[in-house]
N, CA, C and O atoms as CSV, one atom per row, in Angstrom:
chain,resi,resn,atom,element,x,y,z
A,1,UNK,N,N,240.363,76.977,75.011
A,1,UNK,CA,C,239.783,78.091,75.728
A,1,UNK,C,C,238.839,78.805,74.778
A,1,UNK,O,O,239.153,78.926,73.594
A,2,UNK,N,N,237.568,79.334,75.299
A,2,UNK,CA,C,236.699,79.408,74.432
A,2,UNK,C,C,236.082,80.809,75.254
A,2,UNK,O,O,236.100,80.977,76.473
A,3,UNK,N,N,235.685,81.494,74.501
A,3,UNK,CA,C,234.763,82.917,74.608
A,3,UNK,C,C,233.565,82.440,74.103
A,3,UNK,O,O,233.603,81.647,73.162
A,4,UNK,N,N,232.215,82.893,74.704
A,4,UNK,CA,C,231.032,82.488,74.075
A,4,UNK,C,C,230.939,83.085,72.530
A,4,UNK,O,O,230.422,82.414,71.637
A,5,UNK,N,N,231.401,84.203,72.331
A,5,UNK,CA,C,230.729,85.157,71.270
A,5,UNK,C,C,231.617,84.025,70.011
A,5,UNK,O,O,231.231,83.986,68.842
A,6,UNK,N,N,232.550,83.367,70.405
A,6,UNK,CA,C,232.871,82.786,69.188
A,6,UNK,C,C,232.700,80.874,69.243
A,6,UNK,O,O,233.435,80.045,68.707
A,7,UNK,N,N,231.316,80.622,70.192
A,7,UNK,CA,C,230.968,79.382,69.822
A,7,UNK,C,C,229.378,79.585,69.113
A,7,UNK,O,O,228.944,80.605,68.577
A,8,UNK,N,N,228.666,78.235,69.306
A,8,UNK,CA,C,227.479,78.164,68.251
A,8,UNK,C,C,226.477,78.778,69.274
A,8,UNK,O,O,225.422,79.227,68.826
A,9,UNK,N,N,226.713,78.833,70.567
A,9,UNK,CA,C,225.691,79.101,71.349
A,9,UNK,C,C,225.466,80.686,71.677
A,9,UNK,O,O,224.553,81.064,72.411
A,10,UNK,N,N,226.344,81.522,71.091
A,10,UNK,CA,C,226.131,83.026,70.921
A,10,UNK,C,C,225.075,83.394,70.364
A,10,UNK,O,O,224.599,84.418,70.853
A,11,UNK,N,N,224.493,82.927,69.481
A,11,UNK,CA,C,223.050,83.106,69.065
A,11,UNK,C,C,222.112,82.984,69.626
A,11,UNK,O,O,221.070,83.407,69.124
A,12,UNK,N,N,222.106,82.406,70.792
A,12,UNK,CA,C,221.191,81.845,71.183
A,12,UNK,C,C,220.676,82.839,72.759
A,12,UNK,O,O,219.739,82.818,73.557
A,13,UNK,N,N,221.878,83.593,72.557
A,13,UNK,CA,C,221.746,84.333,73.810
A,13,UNK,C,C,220.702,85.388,73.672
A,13,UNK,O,O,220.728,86.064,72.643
A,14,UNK,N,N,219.699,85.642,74.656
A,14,UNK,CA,C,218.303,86.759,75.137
A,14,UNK,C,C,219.200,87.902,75.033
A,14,UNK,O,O,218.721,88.470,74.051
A,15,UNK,N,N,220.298,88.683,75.450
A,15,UNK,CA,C,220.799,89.538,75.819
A,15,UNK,C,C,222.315,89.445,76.075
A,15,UNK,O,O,222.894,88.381,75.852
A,16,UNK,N,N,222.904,90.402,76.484
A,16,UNK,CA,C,224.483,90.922,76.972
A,16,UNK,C,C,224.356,92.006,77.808
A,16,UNK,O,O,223.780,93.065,77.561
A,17,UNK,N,N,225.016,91.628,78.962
A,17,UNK,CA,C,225.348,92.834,79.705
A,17,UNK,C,C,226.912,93.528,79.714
A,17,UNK,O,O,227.814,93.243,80.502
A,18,UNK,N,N,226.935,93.975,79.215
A,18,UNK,CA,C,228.558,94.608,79.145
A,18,UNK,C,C,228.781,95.956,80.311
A,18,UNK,O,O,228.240,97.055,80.432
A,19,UNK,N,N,229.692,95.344,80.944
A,19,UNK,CA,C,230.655,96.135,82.095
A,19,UNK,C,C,231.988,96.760,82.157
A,19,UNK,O,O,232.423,96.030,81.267
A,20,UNK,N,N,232.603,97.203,82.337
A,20,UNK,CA,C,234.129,97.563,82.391
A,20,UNK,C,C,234.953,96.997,82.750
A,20,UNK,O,O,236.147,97.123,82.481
A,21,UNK,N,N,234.220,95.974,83.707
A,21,UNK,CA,C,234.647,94.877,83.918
A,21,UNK,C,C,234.646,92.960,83.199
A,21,UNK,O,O,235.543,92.131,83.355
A,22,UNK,N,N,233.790,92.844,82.711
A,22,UNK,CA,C,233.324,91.683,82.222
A,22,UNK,C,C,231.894,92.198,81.288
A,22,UNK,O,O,231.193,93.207,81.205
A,23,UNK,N,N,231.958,90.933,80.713
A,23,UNK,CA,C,230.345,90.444,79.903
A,23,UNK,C,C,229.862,89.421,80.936
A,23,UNK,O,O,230.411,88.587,81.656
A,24,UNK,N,N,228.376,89.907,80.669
A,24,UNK,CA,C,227.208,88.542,80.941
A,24,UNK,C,C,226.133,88.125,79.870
A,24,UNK,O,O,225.248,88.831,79.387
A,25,UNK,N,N,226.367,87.078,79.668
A,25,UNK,CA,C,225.128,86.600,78.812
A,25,UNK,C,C,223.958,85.543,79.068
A,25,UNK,O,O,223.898,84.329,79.262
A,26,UNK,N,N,222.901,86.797,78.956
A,26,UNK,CA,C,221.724,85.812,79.457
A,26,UNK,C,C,220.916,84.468,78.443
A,26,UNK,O,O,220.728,84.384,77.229
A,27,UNK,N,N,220.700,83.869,79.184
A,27,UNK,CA,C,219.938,82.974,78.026
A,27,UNK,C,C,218.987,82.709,79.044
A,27,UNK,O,O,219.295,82.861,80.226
A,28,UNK,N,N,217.762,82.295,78.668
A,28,UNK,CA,C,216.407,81.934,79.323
A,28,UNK,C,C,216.656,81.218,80.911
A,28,UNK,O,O,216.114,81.707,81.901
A,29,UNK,N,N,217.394,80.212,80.978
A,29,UNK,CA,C,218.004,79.666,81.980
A,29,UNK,C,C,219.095,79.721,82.542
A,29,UNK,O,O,219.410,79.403,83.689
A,30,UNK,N,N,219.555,80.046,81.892
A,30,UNK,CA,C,221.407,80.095,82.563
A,30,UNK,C,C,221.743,81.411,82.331
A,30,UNK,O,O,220.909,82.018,81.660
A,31,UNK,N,N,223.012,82.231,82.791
A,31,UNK,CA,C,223.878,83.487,82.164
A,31,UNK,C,C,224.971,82.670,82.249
A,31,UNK,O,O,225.054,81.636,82.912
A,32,UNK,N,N,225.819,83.176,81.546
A,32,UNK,CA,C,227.423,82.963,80.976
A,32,UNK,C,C,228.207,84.156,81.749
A,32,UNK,O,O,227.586,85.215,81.659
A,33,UNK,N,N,229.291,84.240,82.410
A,33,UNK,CA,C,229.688,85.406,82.664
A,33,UNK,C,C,231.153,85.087,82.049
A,33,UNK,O,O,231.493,83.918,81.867
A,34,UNK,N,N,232.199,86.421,81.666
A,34,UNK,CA,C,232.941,86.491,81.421
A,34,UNK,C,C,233.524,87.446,81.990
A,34,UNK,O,O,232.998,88.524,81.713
A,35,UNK,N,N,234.610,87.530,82.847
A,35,UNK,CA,C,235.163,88.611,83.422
A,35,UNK,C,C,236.461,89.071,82.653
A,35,UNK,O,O,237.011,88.136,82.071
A,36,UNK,N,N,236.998,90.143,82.533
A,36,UNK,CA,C,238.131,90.489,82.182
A,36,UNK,C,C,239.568,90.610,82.971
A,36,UNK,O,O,239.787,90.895,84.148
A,37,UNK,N,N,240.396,90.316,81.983
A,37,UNK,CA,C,241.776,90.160,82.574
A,37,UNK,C,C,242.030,90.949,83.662
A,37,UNK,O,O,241.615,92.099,83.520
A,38,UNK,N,N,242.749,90.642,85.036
A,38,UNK,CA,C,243.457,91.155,86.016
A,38,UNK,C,C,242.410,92.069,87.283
A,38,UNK,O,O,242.645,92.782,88.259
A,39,UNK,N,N,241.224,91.565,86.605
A,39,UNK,CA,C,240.307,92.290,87.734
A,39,UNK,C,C,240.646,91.417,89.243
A,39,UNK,O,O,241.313,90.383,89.241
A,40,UNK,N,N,240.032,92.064,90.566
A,40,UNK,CA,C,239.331,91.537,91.204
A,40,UNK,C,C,238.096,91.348,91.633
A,40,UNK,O,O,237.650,92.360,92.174
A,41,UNK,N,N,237.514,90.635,91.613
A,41,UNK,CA,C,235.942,90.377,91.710
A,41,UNK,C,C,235.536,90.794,93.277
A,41,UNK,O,O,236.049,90.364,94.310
A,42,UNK,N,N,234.716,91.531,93.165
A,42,UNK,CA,C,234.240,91.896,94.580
A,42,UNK,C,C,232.684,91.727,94.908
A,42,UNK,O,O,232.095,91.257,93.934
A,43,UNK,N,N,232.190,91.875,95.556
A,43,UNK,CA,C,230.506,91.867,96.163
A,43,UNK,C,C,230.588,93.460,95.628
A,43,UNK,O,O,230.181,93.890,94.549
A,44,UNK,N,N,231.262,94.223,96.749
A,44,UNK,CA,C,231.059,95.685,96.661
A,44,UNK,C,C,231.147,96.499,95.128
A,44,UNK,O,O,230.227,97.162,94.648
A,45,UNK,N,N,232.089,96.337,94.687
A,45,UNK,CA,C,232.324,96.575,93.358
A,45,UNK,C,C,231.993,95.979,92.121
A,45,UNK,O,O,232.332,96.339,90.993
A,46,UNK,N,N,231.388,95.159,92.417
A,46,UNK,CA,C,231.052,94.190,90.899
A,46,UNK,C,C,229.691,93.494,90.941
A,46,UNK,O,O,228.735,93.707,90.196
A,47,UNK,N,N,229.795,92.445,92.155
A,47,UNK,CA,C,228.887,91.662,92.019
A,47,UNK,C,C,227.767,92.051,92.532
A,47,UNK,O,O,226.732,91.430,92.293
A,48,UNK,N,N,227.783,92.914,93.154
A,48,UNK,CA,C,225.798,93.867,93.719
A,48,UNK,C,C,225.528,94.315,92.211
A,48,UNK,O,O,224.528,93.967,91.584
A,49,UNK,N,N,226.427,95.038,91.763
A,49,UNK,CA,C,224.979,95.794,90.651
A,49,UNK,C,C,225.014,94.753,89.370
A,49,UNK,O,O,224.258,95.048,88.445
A,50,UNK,N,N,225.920,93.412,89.208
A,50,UNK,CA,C,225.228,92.811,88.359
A,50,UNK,C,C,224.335,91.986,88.693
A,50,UNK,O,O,223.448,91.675,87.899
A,51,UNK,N,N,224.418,91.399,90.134
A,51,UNK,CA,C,223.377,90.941,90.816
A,51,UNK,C,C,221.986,91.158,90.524
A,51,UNK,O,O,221.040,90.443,90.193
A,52,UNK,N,N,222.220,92.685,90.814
A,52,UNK,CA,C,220.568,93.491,90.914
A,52,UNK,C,C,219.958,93.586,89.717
A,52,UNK,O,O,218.756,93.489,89.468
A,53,UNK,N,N,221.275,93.871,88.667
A,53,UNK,CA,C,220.556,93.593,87.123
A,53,UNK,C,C,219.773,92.694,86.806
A,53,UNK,O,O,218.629,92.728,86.353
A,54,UNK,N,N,220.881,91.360,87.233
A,54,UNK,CA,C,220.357,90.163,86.535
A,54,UNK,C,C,218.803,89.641,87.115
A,54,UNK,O,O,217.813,89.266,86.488
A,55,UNK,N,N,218.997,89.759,88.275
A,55,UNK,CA,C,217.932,89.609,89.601
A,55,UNK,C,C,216.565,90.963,88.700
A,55,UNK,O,O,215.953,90.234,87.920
A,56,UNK,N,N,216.181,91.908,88.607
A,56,UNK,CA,C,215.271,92.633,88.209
A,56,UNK,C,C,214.985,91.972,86.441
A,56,UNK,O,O,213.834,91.815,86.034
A,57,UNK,N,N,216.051,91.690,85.676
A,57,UNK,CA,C,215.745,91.315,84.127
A,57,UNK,C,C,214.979,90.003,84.350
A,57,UNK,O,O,213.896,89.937,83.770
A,58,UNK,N,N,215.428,88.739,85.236
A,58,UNK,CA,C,214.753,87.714,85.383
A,58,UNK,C,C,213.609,88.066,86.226
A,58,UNK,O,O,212.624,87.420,85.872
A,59,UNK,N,N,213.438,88.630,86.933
A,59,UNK,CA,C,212.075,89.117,88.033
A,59,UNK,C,C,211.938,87.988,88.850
A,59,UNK,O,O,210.970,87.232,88.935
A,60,UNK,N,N,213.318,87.942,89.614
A,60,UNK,CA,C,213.344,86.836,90.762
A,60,UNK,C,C,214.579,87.273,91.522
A,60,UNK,O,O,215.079,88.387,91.360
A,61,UNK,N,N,215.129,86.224,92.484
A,61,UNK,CA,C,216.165,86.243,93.157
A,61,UNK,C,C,217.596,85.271,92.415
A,61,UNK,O,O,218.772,85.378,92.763
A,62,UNK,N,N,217.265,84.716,91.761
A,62,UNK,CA,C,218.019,84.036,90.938
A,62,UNK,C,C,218.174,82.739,91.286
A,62,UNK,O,O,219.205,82.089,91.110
A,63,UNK,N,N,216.325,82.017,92.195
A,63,UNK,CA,C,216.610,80.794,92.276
A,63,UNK,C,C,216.527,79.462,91.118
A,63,UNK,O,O,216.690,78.246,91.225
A,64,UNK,N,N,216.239,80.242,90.153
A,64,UNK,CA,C,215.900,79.727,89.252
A,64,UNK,C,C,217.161,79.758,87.876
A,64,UNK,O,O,217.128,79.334,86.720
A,65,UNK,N,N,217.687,80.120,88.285
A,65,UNK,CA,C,219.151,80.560,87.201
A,65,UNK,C,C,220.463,79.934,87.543
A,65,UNK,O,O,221.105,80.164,88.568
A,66,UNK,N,N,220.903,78.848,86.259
A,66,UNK,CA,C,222.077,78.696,86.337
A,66,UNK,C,C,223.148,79.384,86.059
A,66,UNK,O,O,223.116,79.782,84.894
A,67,UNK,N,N,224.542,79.846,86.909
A,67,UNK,CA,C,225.437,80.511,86.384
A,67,UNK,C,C,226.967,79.557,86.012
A,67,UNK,O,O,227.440,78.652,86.700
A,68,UNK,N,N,227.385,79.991,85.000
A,68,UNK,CA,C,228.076,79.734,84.797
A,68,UNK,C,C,229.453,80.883,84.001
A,68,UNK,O,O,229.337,81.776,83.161
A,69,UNK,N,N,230.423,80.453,84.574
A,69,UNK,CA,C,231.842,81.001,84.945
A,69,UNK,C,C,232.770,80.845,84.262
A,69,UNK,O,O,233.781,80.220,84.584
A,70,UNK,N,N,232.483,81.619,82.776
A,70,UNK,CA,C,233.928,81.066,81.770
A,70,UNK,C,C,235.191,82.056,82.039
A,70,UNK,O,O,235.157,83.286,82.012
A,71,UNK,N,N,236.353,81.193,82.315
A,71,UNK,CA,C,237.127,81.856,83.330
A,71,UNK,C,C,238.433,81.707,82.035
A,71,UNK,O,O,239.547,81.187,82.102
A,72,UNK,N,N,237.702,82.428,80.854
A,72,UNK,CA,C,239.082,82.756,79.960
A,72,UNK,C,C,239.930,83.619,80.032
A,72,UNK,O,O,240.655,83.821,79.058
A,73,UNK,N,N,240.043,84.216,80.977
A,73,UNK,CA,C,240.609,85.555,81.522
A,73,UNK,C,C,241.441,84.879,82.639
A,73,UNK,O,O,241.109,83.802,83.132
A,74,UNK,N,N,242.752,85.705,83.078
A,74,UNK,CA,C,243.016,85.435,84.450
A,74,UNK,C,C,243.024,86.365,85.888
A,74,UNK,O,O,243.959,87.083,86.243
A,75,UNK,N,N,242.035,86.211,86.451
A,75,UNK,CA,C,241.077,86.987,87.087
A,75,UNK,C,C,241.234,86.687,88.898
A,75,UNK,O,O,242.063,85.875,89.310
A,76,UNK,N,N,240.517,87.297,89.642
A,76,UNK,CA,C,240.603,87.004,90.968
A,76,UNK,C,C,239.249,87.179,91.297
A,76,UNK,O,O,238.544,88.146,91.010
A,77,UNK,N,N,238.855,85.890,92.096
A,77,UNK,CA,C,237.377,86.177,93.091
A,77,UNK,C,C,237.267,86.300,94.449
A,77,UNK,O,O,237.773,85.330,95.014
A,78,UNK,N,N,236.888,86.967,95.060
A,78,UNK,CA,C,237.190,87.058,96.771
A,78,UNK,C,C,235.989,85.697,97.231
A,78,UNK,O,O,234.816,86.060,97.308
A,79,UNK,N,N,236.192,84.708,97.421
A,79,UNK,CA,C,235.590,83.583,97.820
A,79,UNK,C,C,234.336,84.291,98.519
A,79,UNK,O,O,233.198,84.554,98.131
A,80,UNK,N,N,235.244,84.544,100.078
A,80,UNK,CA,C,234.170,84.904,101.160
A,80,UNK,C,C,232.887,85.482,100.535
A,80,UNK,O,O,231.752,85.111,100.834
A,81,UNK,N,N,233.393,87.047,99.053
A,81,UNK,CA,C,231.980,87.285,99.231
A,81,UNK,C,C,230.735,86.950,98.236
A,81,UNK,O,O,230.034,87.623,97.480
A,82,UNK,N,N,230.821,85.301,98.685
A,82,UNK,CA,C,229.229,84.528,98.071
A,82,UNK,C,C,228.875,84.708,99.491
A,82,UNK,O,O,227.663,84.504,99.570
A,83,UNK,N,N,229.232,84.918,100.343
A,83,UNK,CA,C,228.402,84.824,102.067
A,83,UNK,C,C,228.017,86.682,101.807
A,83,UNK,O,O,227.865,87.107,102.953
A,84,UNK,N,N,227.883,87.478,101.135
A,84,UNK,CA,C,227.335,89.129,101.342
A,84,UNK,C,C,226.020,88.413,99.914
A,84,UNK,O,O,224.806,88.614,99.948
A,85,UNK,N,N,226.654,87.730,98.992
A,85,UNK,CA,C,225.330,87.343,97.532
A,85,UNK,C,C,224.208,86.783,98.475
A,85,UNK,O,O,223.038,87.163,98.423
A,86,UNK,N,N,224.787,85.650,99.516
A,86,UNK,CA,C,223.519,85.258,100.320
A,86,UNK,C,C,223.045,85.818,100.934
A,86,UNK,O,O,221.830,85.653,100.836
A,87,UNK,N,N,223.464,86.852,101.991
A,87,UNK,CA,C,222.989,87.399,103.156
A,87,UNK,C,C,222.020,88.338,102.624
A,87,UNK,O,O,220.986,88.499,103.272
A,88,UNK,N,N,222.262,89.261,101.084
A,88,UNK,CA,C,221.028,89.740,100.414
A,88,UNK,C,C,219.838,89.152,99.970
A,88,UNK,O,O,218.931,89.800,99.449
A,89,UNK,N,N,219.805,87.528,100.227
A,89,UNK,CA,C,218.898,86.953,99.948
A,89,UNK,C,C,218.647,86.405,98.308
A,89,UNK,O,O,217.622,86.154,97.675
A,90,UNK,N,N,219.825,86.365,98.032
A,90,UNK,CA,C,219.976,86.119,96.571
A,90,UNK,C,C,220.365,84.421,96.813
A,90,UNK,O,O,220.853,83.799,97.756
A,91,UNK,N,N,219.838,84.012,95.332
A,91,UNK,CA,C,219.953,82.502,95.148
A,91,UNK,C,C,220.456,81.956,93.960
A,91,UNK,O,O,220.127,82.574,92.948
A,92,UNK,N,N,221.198,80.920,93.793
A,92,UNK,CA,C,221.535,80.253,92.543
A,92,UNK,C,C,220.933,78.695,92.562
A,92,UNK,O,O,221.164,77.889,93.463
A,93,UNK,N,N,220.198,78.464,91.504
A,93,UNK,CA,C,219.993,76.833,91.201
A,93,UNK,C,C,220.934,76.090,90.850
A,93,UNK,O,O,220.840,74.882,91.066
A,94,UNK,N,N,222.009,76.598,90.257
A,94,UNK,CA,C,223.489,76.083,90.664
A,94,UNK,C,C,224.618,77.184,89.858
A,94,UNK,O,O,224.235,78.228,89.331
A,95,UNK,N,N,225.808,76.811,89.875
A,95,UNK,CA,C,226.926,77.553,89.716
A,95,UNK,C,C,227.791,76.532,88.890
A,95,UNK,O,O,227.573,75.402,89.326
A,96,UNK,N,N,228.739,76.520,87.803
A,96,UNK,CA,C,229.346,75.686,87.175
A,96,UNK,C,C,230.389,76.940,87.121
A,96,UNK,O,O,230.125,78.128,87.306
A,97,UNK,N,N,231.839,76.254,86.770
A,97,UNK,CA,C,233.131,76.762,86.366
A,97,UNK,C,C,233.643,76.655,85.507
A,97,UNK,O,O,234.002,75.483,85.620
A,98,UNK,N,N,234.152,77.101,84.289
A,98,UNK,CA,C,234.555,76.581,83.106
A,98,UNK,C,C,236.090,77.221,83.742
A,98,UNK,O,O,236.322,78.396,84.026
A,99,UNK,N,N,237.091,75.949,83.863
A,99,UNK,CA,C,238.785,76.746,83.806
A,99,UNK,C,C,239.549,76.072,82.895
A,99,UNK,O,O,239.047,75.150,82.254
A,100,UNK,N,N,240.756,76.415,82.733
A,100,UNK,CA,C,241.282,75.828,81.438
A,100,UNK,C,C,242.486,75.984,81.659
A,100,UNK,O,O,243.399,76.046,80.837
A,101,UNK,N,N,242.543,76.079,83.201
A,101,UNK,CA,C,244.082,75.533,83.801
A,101,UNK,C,C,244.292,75.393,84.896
A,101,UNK,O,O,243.420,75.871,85.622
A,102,UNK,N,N,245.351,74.783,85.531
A,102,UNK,CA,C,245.712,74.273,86.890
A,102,UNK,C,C,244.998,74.817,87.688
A,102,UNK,O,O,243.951,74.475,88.238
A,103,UNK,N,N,245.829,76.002,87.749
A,103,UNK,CA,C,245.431,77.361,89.119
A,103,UNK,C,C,244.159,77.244,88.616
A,103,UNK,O,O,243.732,76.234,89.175
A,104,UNK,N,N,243.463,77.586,88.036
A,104,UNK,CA,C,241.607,77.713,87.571
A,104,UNK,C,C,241.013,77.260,88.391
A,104,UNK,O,O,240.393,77.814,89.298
A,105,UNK,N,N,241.256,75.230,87.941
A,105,UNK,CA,C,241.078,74.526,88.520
A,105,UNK,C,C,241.143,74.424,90.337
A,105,UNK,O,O,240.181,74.115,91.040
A,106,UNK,N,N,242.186,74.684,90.709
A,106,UNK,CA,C,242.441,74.888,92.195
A,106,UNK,C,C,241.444,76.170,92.530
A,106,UNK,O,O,240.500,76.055,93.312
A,107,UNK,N,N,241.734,77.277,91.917
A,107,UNK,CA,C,240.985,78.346,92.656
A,107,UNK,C,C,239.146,78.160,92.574
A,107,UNK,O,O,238.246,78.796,93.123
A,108,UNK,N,N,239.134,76.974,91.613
A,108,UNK,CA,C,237.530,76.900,91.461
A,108,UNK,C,C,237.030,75.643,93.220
A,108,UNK,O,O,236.009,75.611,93.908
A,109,UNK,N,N,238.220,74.921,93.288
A,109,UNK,CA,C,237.836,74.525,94.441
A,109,UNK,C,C,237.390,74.931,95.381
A,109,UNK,O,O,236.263,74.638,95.779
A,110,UNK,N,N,238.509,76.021,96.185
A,110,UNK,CA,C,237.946,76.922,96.972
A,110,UNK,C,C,237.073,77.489,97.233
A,110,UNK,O,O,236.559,77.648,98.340
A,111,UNK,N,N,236.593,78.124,95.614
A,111,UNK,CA,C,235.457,79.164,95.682
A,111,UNK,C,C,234.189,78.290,96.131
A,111,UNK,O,O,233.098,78.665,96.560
A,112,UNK,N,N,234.661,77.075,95.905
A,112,UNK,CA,C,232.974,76.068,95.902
A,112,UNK,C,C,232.612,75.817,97.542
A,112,UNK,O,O,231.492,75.444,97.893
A,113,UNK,N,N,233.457,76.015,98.271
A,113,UNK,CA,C,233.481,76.074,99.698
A,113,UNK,C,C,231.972,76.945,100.139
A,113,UNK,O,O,230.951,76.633,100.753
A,114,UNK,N,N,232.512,78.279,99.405
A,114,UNK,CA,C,231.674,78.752,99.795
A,114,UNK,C,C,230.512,79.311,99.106
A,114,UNK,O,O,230.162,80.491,99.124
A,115,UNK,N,N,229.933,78.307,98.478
A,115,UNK,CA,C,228.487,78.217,97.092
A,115,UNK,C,C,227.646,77.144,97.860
A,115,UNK,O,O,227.793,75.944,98.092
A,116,UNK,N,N,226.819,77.971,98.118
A,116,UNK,CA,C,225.595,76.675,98.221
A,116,UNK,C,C,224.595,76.279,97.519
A,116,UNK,O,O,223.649,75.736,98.089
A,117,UNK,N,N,224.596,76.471,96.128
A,117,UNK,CA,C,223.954,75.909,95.628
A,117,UNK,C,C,224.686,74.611,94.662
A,117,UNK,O,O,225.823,74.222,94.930
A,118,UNK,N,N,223.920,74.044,93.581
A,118,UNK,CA,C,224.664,72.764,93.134
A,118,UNK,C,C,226.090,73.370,92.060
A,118,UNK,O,O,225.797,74.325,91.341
A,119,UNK,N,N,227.360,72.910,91.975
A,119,UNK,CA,C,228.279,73.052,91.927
A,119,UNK,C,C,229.430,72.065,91.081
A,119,UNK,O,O,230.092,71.189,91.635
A,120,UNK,N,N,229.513,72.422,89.573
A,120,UNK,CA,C,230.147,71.820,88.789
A,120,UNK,C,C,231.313,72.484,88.119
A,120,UNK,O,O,231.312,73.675,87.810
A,121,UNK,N,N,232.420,71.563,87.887
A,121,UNK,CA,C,233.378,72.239,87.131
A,121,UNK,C,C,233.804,71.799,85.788
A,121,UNK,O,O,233.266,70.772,85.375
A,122,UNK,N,N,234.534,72.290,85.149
A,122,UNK,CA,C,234.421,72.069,83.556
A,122,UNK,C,C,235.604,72.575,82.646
A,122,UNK,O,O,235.820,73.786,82.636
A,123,UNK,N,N,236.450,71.670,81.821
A,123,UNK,CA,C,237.194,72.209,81.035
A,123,UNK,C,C,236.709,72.884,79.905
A,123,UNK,O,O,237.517,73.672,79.414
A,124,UNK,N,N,235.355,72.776,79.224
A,124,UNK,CA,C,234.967,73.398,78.343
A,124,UNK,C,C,233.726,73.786,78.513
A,124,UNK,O,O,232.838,73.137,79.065
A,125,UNK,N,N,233.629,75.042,77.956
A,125,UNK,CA,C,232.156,76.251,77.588
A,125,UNK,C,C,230.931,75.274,76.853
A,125,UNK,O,O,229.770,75.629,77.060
A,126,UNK,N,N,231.106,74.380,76.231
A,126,UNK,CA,C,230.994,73.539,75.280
A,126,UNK,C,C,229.694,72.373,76.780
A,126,UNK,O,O,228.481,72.469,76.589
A,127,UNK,N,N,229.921,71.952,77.357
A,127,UNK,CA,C,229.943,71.151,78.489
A,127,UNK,C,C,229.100,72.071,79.259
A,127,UNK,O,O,227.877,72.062,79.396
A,128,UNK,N,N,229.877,72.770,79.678
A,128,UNK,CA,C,228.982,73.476,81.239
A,128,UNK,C,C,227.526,73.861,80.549
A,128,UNK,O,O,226.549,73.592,81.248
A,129,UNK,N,N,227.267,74.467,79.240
A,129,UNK,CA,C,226.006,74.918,78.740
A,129,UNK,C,C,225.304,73.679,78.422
A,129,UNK,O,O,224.104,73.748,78.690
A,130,UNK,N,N,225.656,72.664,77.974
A,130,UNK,CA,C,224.661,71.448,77.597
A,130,UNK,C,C,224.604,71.045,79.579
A,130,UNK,O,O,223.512,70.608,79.944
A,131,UNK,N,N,225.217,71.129,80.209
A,131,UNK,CA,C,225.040,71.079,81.303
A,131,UNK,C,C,224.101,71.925,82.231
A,131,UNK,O,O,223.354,71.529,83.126
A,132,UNK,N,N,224.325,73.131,81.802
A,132,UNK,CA,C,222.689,74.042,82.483
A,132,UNK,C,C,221.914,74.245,81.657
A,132,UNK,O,O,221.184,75.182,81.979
A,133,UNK,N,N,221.636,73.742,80.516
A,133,UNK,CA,C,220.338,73.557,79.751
A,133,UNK,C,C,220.065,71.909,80.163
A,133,UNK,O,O,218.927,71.781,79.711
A,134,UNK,N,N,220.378,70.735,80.677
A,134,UNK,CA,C,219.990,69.493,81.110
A,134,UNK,C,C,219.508,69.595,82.387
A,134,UNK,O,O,218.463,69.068,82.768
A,135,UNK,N,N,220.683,70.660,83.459
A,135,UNK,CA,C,219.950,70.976,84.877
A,135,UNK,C,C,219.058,71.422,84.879
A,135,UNK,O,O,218.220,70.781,85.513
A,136,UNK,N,N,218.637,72.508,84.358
A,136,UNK,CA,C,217.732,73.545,84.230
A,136,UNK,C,C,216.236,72.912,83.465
A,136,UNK,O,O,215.113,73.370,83.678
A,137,UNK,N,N,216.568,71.731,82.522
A,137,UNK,CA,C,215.198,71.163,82.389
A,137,UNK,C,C,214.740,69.878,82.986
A,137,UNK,O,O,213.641,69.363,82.778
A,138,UNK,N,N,215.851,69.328,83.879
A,138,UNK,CA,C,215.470,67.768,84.686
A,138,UNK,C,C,214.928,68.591,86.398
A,138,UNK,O,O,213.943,68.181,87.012
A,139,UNK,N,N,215.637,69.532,86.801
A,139,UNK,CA,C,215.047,70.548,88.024
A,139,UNK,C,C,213.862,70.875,87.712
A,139,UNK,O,O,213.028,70.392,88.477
A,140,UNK,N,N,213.269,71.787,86.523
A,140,UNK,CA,C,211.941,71.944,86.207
A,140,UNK,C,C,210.530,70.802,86.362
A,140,UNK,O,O,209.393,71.036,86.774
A,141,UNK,N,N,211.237,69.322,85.773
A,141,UNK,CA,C,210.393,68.259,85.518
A,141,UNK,C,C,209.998,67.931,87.140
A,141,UNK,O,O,208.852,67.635,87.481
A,142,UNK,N,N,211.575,68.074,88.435
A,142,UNK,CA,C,211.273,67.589,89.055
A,142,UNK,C,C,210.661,68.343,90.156
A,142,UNK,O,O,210.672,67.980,91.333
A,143,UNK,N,N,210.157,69.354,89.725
A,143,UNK,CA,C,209.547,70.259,90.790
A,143,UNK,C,C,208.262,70.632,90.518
A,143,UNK,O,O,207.653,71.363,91.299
């Protein structure tokens, strides 16, 4: 189980957004998010105003941004609301999961139900980032 701030790719990060809830870390193509222990993740409470952050710092809708989900914490996401992220007209070029256990694993299923954009899961932090730095430059070539 891995926290970004203590792999090689912490350096490499544009920025940090720090919340009361979680970190985000931007990098040119992708953000890293990290949520903190025992939250629940909401649209209303969480995910609009980092949304709007991330969405105004990139100066887009976020079709162009991979996210990815290091889920070193044990945390709760309300599935349903990726259907309120869309209905604002917000976008992901894809979504990856980093879990690093069973339940993780299972609850990352679910959540993928309701993600429409491209959708990977991952035992290591290590992986999912060589993974949205490969998406993020074979999508570019092919568009």
């Amino acid at each position: 189980m891995g926290r970004l701030k203590d792999s090689i790719f912490y350096r490499q990060a544009n920025s940090e957004l720090a919340y009361d809830f979680g970190s985000f870390y931007l990098f040119d193509t992708f953000v890293v998010s990290e949520i903190n222990e025992d939250v629940i993740f909401s649209w209303d409470e969480h995910g609009k105003k980092v949304t709007e952050d991330i969405a105004n710092l990139y100066e887009q809708n976020g079709k162009r941004i991979v996210l990815i989900s290091n889920r070193i914490n044990s945390y709760s996401v309300i599935p349903s609301d990726w259907l309120k992220f869309y209905k604002h007209s917000y976008k992901l070029k894809a979504y990856g999961i980093v879990s690093y256990t069973k339940t993780g694993f299972f609850n990352a299923v679910l959540e993928e139900l309701f993600v429409s954009a491209s959708f990977k899961r991952f035992t290591s932090l290590e992986n999912a980032i060589l993974w949205a730095k490969d998406f993020s430059k074979t999508q570019t070539m092919a568009s």
